[in-house]
XYZ file of C-alpha atoms in Angstrom:
311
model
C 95.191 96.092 135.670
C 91.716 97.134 135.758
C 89.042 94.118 134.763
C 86.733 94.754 132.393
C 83.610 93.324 130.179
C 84.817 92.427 127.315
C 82.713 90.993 124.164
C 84.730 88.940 121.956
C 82.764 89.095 118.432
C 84.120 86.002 115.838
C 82.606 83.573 113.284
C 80.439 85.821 110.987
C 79.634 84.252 107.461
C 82.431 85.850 105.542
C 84.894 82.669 103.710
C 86.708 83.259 106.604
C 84.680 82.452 109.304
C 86.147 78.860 110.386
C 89.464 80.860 110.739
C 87.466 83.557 112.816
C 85.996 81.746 115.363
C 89.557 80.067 116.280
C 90.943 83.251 116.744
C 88.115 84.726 118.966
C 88.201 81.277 121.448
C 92.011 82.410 121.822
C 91.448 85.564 122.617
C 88.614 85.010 124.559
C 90.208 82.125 126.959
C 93.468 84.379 126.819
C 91.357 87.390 128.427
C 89.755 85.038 130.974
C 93.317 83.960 132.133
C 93.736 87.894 132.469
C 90.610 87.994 134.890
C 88.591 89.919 132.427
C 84.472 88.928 132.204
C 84.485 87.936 128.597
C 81.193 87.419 126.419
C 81.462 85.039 123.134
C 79.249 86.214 120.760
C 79.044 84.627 117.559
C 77.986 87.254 114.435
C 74.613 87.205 112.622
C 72.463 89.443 111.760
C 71.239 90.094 115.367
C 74.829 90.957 116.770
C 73.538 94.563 117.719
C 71.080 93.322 120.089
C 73.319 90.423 121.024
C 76.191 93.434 122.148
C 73.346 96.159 123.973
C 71.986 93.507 126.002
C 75.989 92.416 127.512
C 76.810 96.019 127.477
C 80.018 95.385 127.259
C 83.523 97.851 128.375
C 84.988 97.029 124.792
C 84.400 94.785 121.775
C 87.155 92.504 121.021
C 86.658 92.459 117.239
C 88.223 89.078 115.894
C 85.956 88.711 112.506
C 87.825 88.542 109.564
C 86.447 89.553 105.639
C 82.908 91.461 105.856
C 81.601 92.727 107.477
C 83.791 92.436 110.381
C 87.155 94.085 108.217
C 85.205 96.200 106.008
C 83.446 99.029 107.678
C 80.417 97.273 108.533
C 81.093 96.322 112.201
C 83.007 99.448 112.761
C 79.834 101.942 111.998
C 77.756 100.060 113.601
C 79.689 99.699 116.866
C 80.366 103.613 116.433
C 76.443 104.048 116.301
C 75.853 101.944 119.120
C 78.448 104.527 121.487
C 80.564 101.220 122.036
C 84.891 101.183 122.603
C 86.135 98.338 119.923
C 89.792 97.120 118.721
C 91.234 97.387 115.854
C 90.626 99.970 113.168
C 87.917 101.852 112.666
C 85.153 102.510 109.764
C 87.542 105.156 107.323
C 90.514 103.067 107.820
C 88.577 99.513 107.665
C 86.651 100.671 104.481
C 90.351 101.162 102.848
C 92.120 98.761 103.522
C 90.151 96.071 102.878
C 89.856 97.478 99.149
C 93.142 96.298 97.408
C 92.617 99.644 94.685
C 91.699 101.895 97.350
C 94.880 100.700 99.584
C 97.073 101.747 96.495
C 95.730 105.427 96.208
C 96.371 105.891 99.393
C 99.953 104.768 100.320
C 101.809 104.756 96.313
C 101.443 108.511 96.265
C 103.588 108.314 99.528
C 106.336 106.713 98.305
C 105.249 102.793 99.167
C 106.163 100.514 97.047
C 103.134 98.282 95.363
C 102.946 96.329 91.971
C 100.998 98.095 89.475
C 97.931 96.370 87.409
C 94.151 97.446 87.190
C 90.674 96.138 87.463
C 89.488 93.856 84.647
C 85.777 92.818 84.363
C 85.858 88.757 84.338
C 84.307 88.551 81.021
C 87.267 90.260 79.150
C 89.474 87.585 80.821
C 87.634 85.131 78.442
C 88.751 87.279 75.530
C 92.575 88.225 76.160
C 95.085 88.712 78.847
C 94.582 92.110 80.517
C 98.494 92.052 81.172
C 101.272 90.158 79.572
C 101.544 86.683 81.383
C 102.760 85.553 84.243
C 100.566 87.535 85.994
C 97.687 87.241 89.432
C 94.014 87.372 89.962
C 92.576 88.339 93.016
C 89.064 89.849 94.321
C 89.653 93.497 95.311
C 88.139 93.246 98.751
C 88.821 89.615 99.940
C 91.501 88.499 102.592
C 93.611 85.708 103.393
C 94.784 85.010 99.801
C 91.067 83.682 98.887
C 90.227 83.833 95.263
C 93.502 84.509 93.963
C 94.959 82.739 90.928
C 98.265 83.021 89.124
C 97.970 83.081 85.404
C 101.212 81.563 83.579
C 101.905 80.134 80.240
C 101.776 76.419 81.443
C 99.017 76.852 83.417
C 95.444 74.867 82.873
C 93.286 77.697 82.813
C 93.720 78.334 79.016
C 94.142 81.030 76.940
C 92.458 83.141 76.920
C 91.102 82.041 80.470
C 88.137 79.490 79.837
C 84.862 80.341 81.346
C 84.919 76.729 82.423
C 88.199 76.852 84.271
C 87.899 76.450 88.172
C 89.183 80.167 89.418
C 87.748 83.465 90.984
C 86.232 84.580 87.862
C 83.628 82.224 87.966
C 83.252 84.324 91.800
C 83.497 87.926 90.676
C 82.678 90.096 88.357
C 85.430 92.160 88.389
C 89.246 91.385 89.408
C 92.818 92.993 90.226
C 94.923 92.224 87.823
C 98.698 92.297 89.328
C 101.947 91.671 87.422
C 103.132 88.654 89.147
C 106.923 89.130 91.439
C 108.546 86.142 91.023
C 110.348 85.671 94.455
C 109.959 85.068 98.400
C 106.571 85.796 101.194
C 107.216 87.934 103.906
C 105.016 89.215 106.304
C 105.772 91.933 108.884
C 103.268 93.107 112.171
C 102.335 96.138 113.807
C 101.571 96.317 117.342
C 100.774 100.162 118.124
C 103.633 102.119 116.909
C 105.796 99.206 116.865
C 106.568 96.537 113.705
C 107.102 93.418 115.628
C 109.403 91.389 113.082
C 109.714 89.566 109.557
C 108.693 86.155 108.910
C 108.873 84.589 105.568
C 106.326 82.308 104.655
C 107.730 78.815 102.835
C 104.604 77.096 101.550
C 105.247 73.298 101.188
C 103.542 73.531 97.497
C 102.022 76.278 95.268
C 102.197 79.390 96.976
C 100.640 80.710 100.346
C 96.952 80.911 99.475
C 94.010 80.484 102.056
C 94.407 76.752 102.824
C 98.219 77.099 103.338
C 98.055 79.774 105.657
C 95.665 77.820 108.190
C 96.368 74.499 107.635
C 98.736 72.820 109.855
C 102.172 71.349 108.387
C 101.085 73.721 105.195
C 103.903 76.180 105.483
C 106.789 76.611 107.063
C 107.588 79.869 109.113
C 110.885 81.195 109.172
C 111.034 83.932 112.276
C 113.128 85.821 111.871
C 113.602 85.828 108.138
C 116.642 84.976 106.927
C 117.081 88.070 105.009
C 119.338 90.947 104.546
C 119.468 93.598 107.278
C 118.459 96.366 104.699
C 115.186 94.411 103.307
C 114.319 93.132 107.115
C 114.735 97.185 107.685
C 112.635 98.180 104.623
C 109.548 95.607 105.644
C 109.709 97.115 109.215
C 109.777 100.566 107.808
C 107.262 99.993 105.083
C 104.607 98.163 107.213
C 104.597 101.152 110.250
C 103.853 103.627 107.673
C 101.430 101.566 106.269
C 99.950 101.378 109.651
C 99.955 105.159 109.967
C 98.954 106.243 106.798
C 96.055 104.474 106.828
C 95.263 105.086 110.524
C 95.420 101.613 111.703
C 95.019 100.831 115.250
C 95.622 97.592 117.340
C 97.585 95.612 114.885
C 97.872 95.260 111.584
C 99.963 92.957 109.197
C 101.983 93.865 105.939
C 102.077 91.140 103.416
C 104.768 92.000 101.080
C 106.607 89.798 97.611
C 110.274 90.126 97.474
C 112.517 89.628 94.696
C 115.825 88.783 96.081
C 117.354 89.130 92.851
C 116.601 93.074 92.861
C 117.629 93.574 96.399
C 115.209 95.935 97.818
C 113.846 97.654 94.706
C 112.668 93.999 94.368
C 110.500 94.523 97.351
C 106.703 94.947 97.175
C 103.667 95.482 99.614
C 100.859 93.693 98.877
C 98.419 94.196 101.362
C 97.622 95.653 104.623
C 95.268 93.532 106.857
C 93.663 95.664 109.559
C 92.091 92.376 111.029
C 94.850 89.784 111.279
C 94.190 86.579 112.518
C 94.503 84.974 116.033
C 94.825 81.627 115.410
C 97.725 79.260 116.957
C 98.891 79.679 113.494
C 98.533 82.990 112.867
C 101.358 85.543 111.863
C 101.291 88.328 114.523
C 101.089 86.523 117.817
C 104.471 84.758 116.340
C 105.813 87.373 115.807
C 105.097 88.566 119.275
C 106.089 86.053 121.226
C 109.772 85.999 119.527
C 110.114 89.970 121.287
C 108.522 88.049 124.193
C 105.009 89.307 124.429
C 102.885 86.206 125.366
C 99.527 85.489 123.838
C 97.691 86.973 126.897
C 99.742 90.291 126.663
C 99.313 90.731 122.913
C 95.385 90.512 123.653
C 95.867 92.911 126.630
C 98.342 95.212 124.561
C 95.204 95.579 121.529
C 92.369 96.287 124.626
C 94.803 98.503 126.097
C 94.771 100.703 122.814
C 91.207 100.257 122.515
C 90.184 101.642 125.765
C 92.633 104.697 125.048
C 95.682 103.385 126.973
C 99.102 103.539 125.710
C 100.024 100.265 123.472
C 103.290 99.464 125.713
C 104.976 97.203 127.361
């Protein structure tokens, strides 16, 4: 294995940043143990000079929300001449756009719930769908912003102005029909899906505190599932990866209602940028096929400098 120079960009100022910079010290230590010449750099608005004055082999991009998962990074870095992991600019602008992710795989057969965009002021007037039903920013990760809208619930209704929730964020929302049943979660390394977890959160339901918080949520890997629905996550979420020309990894969030068997299953989202952390969803995943944390960071550079994704 060839050493190389590799720039490990994290933090950012995204609501994700906390979560980013944990994932980049993994990686970054993780390449060190590999014998690689890594260079933290933490992203502001001067990351450009920051990454032409390491002149690095390959950026390691572990920023998650914008502008690291958006398109942002990705033209830049393209600009600048420089190799960098995951997805690029098309593919980044995409799927980090919950509307745009929709046009692009439901025509191809994948399964998503239906809904539209509402502007938050007609919230305060009536329900833009019949109740239960979720909330969410079209371009955020990680669950942030999203709210579930029921009958009992103590946002009102119609939804007060005054109620804590993301329309006091955003101007305009996804309104989803809400799929009453279990999280699971499936990654893509390359041209492989890695696995299915499901995702048991202790209280409420996995939203951004939940999913990084220690003792939050349970993991179940594998999911205890049906052959035929572990199949159809697997399935669905390299697709997904293709159709939207992911590289790296990627991770499938998907609802399933086990009551429907697996016309009861639903994609939710594709993250192009998944995180890192000790936590996070992918390097479990890996590690239960065996790949250690130093070999999934090796596996996504590999890709990155053109090399085959294996092994």
């Amino acid at each position: 294995m060839k050493a190389l120079h590799v720039a490990v960009l994290m933090g950012g100022w995204s609501a994700e940043r906390e979560v980013s910079l944990m994932s980049g010290a993994g990686i970054a230590e993780a390449l060190e143990s590999l014998g690689h010449k890594v260079t933290r750099i933490d992203m502001d608005r001067d990351v450009a000079l920051k990454i032409a004055e390491a002149r690095p082999d390959v950026v390691f991009n572990a920023l998650h929300g914008t502008p690291g998962e958006d398109g942002t990074v990705q033209g830049m870095l393209d600009l600048m001449g420089v190799r960098y992991t995951h997805s690029g600019l098309v593919t980044s602008v995409i799927a980090i756009d919950k509307q745009l992710t929709k046009q692009a795989l439901v025509p191809h057969g994948i399964p998503m719930p239906g809904g539209r965009m509402v502007k938050t002021e007609e919230l305060h007037r009536a329900d833009p769908l019949p109740r239960p039903y979720v909330l969410k920013p079209v371009n955020e990760g990680s669950s942030v912003g999203v709210a579930i809208v029921t009958q009992e619930g103590n946002y009102g209704n119609p939804i007060s102005a005054d109620a804590m929730g993301p329309w006091q964020e955003f101007d305009e929302l996804l309104a989803e029909p809400f799929i009453r049943g279990r999280e699971l979660t499936t990654a893509v390394l390359g041209d492989e899906a890695l696995g299915v977890t499901e995702l048991k959160p202790k209280s409420g339901f996995y939203d951004y505190d939940a999913k990084y918080t220690d003792g939050l949520t349970e993991h179940v890997c594998p999911a205890e599932i049906p052959d035929d629905i572990a199949d159809a996550c697997r399935r669905i979420a390299l697709e997904a990866h293709r159709l939207l020309g992911c590289k790296g990894t990627s991770r499938s969030d998907f609802r399933w209602d086990d009551s429907q068997g697996v016309e009861g299953l639903f994609l939710l989202e594709v993250n192009t940028q998944p995180g890192m952390t000790p936590l996070s969803l992918v390097p479990e995943q890996a590690r239960h096929l065996g790949i250690s944390y130093p070999q999934l960071c090796q596996r996504i550079v590999d890709e990155a400098m053109g090399e085959a994704c294996t092994g």
